[in-house]
One Martini backbone bead per residue (centre of mass of N, CA, C, O) as a GRO file, in nm:
protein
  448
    1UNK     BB    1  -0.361  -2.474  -1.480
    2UNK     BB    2  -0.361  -2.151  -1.629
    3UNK     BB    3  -0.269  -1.811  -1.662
    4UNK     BB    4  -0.466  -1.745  -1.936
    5UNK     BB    5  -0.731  -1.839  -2.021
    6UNK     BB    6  -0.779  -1.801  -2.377
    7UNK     BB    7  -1.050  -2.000  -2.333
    8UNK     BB    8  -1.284  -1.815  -2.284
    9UNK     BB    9  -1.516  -1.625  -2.221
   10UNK     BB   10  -1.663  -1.371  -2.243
   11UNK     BB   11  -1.708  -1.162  -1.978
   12UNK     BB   12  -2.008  -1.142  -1.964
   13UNK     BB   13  -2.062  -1.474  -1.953
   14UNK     BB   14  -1.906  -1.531  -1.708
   15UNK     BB   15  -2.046  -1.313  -1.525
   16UNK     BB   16  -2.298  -1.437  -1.535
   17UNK     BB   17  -2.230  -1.685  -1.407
   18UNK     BB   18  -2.110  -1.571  -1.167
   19UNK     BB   19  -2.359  -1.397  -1.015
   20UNK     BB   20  -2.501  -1.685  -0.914
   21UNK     BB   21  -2.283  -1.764  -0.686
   22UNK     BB   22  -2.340  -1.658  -0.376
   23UNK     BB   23  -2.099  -1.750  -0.219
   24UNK     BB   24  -1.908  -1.632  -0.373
   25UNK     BB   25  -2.040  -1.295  -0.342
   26UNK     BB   26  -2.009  -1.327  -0.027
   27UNK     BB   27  -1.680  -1.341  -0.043
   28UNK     BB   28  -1.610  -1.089  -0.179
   29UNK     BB   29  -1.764  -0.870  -0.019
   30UNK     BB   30  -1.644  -0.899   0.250
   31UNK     BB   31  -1.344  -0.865   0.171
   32UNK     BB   32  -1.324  -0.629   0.024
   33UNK     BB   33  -1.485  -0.430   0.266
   34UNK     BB   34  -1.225  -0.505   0.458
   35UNK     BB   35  -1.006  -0.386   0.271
   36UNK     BB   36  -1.065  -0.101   0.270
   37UNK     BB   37  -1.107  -0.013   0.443
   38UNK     BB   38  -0.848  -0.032   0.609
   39UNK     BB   39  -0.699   0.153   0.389
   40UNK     BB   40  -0.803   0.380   0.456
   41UNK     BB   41  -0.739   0.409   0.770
   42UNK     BB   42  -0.390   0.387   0.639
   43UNK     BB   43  -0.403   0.655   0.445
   44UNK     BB   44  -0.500   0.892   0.701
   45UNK     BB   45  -0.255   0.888   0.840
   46UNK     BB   46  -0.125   1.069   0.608
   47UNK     BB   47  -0.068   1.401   0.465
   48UNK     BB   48   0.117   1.288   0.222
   49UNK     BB   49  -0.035   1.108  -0.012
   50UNK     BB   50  -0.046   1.248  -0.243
   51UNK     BB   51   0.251   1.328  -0.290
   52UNK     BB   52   0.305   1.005  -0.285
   53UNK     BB   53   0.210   0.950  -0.558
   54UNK     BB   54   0.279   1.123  -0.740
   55UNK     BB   55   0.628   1.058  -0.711
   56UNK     BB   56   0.510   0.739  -0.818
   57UNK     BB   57   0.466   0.870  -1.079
   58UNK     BB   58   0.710   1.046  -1.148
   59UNK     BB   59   0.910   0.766  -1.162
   60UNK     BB   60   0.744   0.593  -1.361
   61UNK     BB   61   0.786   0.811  -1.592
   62UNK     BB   62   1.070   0.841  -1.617
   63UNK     BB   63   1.148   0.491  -1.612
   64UNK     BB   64   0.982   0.435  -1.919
   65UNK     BB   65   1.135   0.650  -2.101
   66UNK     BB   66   1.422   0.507  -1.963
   67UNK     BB   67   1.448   0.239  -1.951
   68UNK     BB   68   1.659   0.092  -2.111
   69UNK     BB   69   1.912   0.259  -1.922
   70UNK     BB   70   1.806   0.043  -1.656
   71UNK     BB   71   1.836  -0.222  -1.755
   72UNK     BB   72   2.171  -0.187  -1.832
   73UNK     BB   73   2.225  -0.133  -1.543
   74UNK     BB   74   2.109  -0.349  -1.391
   75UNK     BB   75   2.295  -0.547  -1.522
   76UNK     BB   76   2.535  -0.485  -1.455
   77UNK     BB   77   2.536  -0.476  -1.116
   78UNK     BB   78   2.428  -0.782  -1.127
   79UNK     BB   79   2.682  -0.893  -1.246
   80UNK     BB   80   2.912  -0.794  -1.012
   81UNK     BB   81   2.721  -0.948  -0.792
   82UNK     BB   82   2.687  -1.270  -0.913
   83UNK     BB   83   2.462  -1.243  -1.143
   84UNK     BB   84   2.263  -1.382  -1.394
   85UNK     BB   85   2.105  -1.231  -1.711
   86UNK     BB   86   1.802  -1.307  -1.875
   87UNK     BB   87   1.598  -1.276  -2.202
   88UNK     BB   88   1.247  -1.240  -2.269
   89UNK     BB   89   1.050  -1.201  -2.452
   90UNK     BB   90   0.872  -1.459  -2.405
   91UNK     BB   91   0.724  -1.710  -2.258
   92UNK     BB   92   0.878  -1.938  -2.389
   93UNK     BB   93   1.138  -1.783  -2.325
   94UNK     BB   94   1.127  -1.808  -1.984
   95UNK     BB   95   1.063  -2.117  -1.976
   96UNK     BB   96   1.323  -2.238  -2.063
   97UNK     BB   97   1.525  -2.113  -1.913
   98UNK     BB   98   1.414  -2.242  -1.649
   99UNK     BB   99   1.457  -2.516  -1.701
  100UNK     BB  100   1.727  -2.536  -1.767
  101UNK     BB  101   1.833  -2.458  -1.503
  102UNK     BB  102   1.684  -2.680  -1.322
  103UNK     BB  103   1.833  -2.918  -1.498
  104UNK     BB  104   2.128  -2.822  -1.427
  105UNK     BB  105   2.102  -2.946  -1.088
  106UNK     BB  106   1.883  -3.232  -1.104
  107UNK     BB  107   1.631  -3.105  -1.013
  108UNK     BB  108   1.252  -3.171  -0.969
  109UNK     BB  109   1.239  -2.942  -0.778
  110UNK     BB  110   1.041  -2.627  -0.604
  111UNK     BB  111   0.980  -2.345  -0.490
  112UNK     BB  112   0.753  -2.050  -0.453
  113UNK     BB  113   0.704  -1.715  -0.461
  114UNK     BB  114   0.452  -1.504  -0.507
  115UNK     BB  115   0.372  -1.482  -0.854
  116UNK     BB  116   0.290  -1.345  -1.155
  117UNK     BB  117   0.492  -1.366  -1.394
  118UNK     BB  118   0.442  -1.680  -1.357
  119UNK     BB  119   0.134  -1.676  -1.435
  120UNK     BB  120   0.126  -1.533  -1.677
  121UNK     BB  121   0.338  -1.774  -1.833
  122UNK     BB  122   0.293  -2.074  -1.697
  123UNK     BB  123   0.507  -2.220  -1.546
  124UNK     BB  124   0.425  -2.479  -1.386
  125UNK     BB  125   0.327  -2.613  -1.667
  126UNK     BB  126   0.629  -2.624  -1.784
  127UNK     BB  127   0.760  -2.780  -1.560
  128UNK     BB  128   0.576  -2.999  -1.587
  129UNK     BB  129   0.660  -3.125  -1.852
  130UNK     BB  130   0.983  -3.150  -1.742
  131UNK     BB  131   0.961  -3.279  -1.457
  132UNK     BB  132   0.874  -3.024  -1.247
  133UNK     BB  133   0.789  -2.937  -0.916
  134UNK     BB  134   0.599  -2.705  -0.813
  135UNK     BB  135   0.579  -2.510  -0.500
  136UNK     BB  136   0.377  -2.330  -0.340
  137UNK     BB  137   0.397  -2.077  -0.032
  138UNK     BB  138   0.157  -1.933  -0.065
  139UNK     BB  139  -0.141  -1.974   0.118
  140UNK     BB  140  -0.332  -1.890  -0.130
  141UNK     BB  141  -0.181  -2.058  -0.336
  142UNK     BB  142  -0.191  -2.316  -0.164
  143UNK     BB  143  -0.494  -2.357  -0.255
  144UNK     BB  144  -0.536  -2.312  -0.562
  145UNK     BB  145  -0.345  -2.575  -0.616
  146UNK     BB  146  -0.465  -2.795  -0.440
  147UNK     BB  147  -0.768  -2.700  -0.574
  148UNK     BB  148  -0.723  -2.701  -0.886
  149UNK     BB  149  -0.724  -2.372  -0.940
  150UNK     BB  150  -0.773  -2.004  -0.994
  151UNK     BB  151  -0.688  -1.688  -0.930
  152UNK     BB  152  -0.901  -1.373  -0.843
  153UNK     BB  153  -0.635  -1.210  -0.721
  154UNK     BB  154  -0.353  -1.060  -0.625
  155UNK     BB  155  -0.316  -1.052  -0.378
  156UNK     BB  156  -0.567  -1.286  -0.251
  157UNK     BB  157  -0.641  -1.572  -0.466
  158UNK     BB  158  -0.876  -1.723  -0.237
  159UNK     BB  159  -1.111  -1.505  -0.205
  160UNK     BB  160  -1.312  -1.760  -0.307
  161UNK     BB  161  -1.325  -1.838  -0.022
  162UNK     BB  162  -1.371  -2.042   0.260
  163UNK     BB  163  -1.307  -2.207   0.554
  164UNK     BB  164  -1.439  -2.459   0.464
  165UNK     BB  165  -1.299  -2.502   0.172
  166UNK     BB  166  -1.018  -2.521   0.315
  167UNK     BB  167  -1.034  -2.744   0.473
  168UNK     BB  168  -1.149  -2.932   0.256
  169UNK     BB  169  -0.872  -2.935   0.068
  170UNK     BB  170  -0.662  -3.007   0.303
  171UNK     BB  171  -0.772  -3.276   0.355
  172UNK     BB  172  -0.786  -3.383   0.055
  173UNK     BB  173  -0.491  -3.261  -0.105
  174UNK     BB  174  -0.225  -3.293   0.096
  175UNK     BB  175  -0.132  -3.591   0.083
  176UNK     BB  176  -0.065  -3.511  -0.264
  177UNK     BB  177   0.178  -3.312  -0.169
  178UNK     BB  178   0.277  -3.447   0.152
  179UNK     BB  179   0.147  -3.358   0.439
  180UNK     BB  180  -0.074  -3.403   0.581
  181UNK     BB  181  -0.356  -3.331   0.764
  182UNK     BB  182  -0.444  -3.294   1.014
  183UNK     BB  183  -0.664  -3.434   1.251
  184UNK     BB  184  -0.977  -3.285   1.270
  185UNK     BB  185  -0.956  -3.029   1.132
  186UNK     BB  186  -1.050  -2.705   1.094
  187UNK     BB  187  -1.198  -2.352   1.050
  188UNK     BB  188  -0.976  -2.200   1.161
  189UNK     BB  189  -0.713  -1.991   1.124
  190UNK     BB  190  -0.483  -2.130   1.346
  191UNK     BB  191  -0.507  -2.385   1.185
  192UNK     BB  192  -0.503  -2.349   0.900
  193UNK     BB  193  -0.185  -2.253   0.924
  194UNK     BB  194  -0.056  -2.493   1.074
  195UNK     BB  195  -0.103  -2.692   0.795
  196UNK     BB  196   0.016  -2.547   0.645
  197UNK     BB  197   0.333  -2.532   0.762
  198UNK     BB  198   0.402  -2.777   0.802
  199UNK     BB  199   0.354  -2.881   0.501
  200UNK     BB  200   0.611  -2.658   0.414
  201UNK     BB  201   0.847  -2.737   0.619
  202UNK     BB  202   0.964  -2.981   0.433
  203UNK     BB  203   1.033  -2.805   0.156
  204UNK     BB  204   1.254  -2.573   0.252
  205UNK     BB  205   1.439  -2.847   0.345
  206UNK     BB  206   1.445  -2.960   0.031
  207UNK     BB  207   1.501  -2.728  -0.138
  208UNK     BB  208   1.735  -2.592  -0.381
  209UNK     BB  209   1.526  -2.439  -0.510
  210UNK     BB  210   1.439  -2.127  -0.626
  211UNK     BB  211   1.105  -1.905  -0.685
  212UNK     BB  212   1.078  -1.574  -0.811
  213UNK     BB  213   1.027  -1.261  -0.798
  214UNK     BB  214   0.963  -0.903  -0.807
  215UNK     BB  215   0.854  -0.575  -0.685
  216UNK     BB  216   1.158  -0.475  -0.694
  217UNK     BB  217   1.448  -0.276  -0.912
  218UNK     BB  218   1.765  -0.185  -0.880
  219UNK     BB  219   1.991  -0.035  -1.059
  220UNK     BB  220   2.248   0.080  -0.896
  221UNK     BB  221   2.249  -0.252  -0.728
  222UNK     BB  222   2.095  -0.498  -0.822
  223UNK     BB  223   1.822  -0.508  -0.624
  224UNK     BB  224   1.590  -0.719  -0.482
  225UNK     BB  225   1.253  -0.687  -0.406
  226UNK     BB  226   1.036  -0.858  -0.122
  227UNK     BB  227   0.703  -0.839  -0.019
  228UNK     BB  228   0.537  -0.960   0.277
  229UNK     BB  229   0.335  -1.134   0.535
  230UNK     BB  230   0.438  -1.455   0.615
  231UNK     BB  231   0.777  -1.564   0.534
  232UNK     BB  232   0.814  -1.742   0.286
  233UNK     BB  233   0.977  -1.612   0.111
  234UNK     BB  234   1.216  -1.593   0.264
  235UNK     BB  235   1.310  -1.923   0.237
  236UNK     BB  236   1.311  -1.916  -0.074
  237UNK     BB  237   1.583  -1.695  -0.049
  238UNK     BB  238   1.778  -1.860   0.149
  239UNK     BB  239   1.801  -2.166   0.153
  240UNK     BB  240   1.843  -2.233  -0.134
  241UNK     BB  241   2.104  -2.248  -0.397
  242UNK     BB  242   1.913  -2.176  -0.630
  243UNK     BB  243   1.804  -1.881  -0.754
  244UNK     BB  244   1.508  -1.779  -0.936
  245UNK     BB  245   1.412  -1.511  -1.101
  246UNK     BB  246   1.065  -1.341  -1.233
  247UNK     BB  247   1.090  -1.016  -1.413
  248UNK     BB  248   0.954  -0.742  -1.504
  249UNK     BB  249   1.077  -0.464  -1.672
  250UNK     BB  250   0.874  -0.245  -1.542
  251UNK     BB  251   0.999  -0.307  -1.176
  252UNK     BB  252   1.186  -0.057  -1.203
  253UNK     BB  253   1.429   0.140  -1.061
  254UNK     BB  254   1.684   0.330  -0.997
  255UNK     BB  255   1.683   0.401  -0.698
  256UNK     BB  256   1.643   0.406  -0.318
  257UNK     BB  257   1.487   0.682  -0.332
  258UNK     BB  258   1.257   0.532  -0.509
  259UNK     BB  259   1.157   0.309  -0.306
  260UNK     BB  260   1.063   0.447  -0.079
  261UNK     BB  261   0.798   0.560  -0.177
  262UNK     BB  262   0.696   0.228  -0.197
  263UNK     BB  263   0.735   0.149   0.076
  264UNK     BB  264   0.478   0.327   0.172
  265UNK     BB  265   0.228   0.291  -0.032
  266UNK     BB  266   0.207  -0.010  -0.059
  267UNK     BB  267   0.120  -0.158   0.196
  268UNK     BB  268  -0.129   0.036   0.236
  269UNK     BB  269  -0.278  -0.064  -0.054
  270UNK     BB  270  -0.279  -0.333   0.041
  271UNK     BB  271  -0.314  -0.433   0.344
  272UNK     BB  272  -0.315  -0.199   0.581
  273UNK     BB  273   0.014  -0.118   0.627
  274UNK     BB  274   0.278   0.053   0.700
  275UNK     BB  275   0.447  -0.250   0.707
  276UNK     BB  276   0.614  -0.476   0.595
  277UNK     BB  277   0.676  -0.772   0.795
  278UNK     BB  278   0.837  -0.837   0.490
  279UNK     BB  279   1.160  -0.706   0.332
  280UNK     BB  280   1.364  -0.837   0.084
  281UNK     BB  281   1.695  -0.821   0.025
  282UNK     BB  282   1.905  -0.903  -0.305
  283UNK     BB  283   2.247  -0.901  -0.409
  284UNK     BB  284   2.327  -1.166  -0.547
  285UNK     BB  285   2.604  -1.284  -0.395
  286UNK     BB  286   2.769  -1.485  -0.176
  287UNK     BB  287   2.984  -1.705   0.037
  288UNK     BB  288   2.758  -1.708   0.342
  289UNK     BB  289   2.517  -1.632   0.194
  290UNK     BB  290   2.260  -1.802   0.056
  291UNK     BB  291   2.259  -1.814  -0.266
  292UNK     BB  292   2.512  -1.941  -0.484
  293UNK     BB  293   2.286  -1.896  -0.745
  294UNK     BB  294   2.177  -1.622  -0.955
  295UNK     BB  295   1.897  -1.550  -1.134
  296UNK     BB  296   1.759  -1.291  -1.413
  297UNK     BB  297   1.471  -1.290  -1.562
  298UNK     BB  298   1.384  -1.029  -1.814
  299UNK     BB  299   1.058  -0.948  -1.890
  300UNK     BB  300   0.837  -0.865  -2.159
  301UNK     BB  301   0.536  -0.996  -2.281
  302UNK     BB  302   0.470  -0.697  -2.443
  303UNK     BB  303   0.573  -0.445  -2.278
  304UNK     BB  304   0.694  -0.289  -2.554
  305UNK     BB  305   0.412  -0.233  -2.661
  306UNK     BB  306   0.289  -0.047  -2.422
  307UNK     BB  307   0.478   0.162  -2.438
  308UNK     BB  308   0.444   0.269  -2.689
  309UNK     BB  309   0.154   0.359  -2.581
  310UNK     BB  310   0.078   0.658  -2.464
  311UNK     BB  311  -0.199   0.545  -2.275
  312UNK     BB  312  -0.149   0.247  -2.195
  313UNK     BB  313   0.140   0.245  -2.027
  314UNK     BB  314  -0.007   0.341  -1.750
  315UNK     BB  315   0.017   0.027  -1.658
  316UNK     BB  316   0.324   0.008  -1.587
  317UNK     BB  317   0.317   0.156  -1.304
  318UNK     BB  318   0.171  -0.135  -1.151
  319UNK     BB  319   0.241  -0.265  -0.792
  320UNK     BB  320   0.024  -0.472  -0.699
  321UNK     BB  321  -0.185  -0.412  -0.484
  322UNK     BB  322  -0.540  -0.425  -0.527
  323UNK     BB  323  -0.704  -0.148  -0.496
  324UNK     BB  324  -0.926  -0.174  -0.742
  325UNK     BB  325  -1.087  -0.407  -0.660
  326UNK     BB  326  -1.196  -0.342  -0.363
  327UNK     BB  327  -1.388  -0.083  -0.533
  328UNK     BB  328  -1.521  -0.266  -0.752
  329UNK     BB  329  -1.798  -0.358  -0.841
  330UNK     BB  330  -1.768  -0.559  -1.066
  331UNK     BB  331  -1.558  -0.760  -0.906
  332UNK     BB  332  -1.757  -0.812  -0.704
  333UNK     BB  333  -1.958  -0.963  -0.833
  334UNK     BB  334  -1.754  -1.145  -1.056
  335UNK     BB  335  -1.481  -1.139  -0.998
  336UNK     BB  336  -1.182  -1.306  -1.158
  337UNK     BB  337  -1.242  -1.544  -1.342
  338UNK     BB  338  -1.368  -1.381  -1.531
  339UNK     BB  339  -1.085  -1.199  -1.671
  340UNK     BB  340  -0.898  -1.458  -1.819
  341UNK     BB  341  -0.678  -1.357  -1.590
  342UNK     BB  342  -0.427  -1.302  -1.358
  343UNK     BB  343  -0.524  -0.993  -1.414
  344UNK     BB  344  -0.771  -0.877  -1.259
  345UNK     BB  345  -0.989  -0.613  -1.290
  346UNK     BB  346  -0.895  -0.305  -1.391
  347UNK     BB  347  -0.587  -0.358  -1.403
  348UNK     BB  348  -0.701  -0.622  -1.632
  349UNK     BB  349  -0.868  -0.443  -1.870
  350UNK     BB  350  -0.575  -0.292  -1.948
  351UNK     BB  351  -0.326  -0.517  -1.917
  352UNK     BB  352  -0.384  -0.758  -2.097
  353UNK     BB  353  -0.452  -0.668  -2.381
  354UNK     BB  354  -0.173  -0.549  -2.411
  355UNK     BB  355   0.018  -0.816  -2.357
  356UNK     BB  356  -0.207  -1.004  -2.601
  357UNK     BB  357  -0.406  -0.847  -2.706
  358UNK     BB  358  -0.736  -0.844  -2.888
  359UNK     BB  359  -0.796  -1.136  -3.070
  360UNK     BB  360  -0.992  -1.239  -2.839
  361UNK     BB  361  -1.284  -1.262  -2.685
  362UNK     BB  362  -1.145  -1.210  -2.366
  363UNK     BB  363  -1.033  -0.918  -2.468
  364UNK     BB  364  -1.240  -0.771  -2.607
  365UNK     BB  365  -1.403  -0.738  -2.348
  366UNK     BB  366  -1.269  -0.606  -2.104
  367UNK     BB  367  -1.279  -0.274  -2.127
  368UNK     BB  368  -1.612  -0.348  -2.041
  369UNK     BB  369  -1.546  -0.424  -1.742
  370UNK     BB  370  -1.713  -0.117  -1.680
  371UNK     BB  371  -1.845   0.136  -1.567
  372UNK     BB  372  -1.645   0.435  -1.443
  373UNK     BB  373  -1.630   0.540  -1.195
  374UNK     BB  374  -1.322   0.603  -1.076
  375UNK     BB  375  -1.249   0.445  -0.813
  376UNK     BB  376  -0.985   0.296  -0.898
  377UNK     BB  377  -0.812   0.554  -0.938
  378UNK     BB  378  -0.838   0.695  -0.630
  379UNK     BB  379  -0.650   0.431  -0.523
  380UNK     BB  380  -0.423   0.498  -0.694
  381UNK     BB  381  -0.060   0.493  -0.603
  382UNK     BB  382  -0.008   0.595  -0.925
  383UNK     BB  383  -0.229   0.732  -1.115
  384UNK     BB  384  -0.388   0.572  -1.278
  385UNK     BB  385  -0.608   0.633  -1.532
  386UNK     BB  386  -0.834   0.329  -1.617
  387UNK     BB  387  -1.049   0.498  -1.801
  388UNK     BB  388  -0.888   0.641  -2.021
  389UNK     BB  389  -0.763   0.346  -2.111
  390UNK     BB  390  -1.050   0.167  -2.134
  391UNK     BB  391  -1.161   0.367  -2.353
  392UNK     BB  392  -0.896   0.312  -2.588
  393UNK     BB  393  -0.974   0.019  -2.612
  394UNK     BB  394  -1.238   0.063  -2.727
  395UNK     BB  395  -1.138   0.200  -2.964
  396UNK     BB  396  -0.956   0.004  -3.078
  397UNK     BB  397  -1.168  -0.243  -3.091
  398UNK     BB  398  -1.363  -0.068  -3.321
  399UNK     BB  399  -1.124  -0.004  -3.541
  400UNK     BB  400  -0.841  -0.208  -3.492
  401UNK     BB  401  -0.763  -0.338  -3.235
  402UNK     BB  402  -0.445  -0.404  -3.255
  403UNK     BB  403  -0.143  -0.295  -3.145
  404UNK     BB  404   0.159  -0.263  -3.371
  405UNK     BB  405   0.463  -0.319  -3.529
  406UNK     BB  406   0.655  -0.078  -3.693
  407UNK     BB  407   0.930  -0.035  -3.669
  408UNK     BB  408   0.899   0.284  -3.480
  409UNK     BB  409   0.579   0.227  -3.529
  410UNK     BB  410   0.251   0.250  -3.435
  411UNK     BB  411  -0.038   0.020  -3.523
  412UNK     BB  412  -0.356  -0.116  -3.675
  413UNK     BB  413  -0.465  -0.359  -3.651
  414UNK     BB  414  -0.704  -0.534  -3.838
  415UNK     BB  415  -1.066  -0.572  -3.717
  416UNK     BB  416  -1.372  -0.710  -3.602
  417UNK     BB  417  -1.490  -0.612  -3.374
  418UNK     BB  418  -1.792  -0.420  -3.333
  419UNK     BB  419  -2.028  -0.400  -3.532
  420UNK     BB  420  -2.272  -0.275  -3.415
  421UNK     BB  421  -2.123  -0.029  -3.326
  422UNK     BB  422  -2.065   0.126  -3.588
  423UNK     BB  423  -2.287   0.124  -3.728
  424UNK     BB  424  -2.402   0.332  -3.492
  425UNK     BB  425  -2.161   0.557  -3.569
  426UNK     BB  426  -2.207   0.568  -3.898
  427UNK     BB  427  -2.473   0.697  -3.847
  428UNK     BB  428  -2.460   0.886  -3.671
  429UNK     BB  429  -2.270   1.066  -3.824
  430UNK     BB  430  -2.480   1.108  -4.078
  431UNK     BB  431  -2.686   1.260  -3.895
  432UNK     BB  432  -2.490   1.491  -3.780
  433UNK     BB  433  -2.411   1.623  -4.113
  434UNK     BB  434  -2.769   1.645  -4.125
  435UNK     BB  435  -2.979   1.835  -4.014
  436UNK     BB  436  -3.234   1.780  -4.157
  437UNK     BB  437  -3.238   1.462  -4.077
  438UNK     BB  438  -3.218   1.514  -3.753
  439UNK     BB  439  -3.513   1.663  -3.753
  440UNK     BB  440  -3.680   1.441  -3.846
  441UNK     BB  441  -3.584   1.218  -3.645
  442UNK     BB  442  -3.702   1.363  -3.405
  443UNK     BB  443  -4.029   1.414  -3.522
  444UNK     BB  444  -4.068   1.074  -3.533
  445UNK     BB  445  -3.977   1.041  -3.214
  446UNK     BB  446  -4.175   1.232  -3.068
  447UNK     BB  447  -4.445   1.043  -3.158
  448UNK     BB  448  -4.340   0.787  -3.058
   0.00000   0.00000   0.00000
């Protein structure tokens, strides 16, 4: 199982194959069409939800603006409340990172909060190079893992499951990752959550470390914030003697009132809670409770070349909801393994892009993987406008490839683009600035 899949073909024909897989699409329909109604209800509730939209647009838009200023804030924070913090460019210096922090406790093993960052850069797949075991610990993240399958939602991972085929994974392939599971599982949602559970509870009691992401950090406090609906998180944040943290820097916030915003917001448009269930807040070390240990790496991987694109920026806005996946058309019906990144949906079709470059066969498709319908934006809590900007990634793959850094200006490396689009705006362009021959090309059109 890899984060990135760039050896995947172009999205169209993933979606190609996609689309005919029957029980996929009942799966997809069903759950897209239960959560988005859900969020409706949950957002319909707020009489201030523009407002509170707009606020955590102008919040991130604030924060990316200055970003470079709250995350020396940030370290400063984290160091002086116990925690150490590394910095990473790209996964393979994050992946070193996390290994060897890992090896310097002597653990084989991991527990792991579910986390997109660790997915974006393939950690369990490095961790298990150097002989350390990570066990996914949110219910859909272990049916992925036991299932050696990859995730296709941002929420929800196995959204592409029903509760058949997770019953089949978890009787077949418990017992090769710990306690099997119980003797004649059915498909009922409260066996099969407390097969997880079982399954679960003696890694939490047995494991030293843990690796988490974070939903958001505080700059002012170094506080990190993860919010879950399981409880699973909570364990592997309290339990392990060292937390390992692996967070985007675009992840941060400045202050505690800027929090408050999305702590309204998020749950609204991902589950469609008024709030979540568990809100788990740590700021570096105690010496009376939690991990005596705490590691913060803080993650670039692209991340500063999308800031650098004036328009391309506001993808990095993204909180994480999964609220555009819900209502894409494209997505209900392709799923998300068609989109050949841990971001499918709407916003992998224009974070992918940006986070790996357009140099791949399915980079370079993504920005087309969309109607431009516009539903995405109506329902994003940050108010990306996801068509805008991937009219602006197709005109990047059409004219120029991938932005890349000079200097302190950002350029279009050329590449090869779309051919036969090239071709027919440059006719287009010849026919359009000749009248004459426009005239006679219409009076021919006509004809014919």
């Amino acid at each position: 199982m890899s984060g990135t899949f760039v050896g995947m073909p172009a999205f169209p024909a993933a979606a190609r194959e996609a689309v005919r897989d029957t029980t996929l699409r009942g799966n997809l329909r069903h759950a897209t069409h239960t959560i988005r109604a859900k969020r409706a209800r949950a957002v319909a509730e707020l009489d201030d939800w523009e407002r509170l939209r707009q606020a955590g647009k102008r919040i991130k838009d604030r924060t990316l603006r200055h970003l470079d200023r709250y995350l020396v804030q940030l370290e400063k924070s984290v160091t002086a409340a116990g925690g150490v913090v590394h910095w990473a460019a790209d996964a393979d210096e994050a992946n070193r990172i996390v290994s060897e922090l890992v090896k310097a406790t002597g653990e084989t093993e991991v527990v792991k909060v579910k986390s997109m960052a660790t997915q974006e850069i393939a950690l369990n797949e490095a961790l298990e190079a150097r002989g350390i075991h990570a066990y996914e610990t949110d219910l859909a993240e272990l049916i992925v893992q036991l299932g050696k399958d990859r995730p296709s939602h941002i929420l929800v991972p196995a959204i592409h499951r029903n509760r058949g085929e997770i019953r089949e994974i978890f009787t077949r392939e418990m017992g090769e990752w710990g306690r099997p599971a119980p003797e004649g599982l059915t498909d009922t949602p409260a066996d099969l959550a407390e097969a997880a559970r079982l399954h679960l509870r003696e890694k939490f009691l047995r494991a030293k470390v843990g690796i988490s992401g974070a939903n958001f950090m505080v700059a002012e406090t170094g506080t990190l914030v993860v919010v879950e609906s399981e409880g699973n998180g909570r364990m592997c944040l309290t339990l392990p003697e060292t937390l390992i943290s692996v967070v985007g820097i675009e992840k941060i916030v400045p202050t505690w009132q800027d929090l408050e915003v999305f702590l309204q917001t998020l749950p609204r448009s991902s589950t469609a809670e008024r709030m979540n269930p568990y809100t788990s807040m740590w700021t570096g070390t105690t010496d009376s409770d939690g991990p005596r240990a705490f590691h913060l790496v803080l993650l670039d991987n692209g991340r500063t070349d999308t800031l650098a694109d004036e328009v391309g920026r506001q993808a990095l806005r993204c909180i994480r909801c999964s609220a555009c996946l819900n209502v894409c058309p494209v997505y209900e019906r392709a799923g998300g393994h068609a989109y050949g990144s841990v971001y499918p949906g709407p916003i992998g079709a224009i974070l992918s892009p940006q986070l790996r470059g357009t140099g791949s066969e399915i980079d370079a498709s993504l920005p087309y993987a969309s109607s431009l319908c516009g539903a995405c934006y109506e329902v994003c809590p940050v108010a990306i406008d996801i068509p805008e900007v991937l009219v602006h990634l197709r005109e990047r793959v059409v004219e120029g490839g991938e932005a890349v850094r000079d200097g302190n200006k950002v350029r279009l490396r050329p590449a090869k683009g779309h051919a036969a689009e090239r071709a027919a705006m440059r006719a287009a362009r010849w026919a359009l600035t000749r009248p004459g021959a426009l005239r006679t090309g219409q009076r021919l059109a006509s004809r014919t």
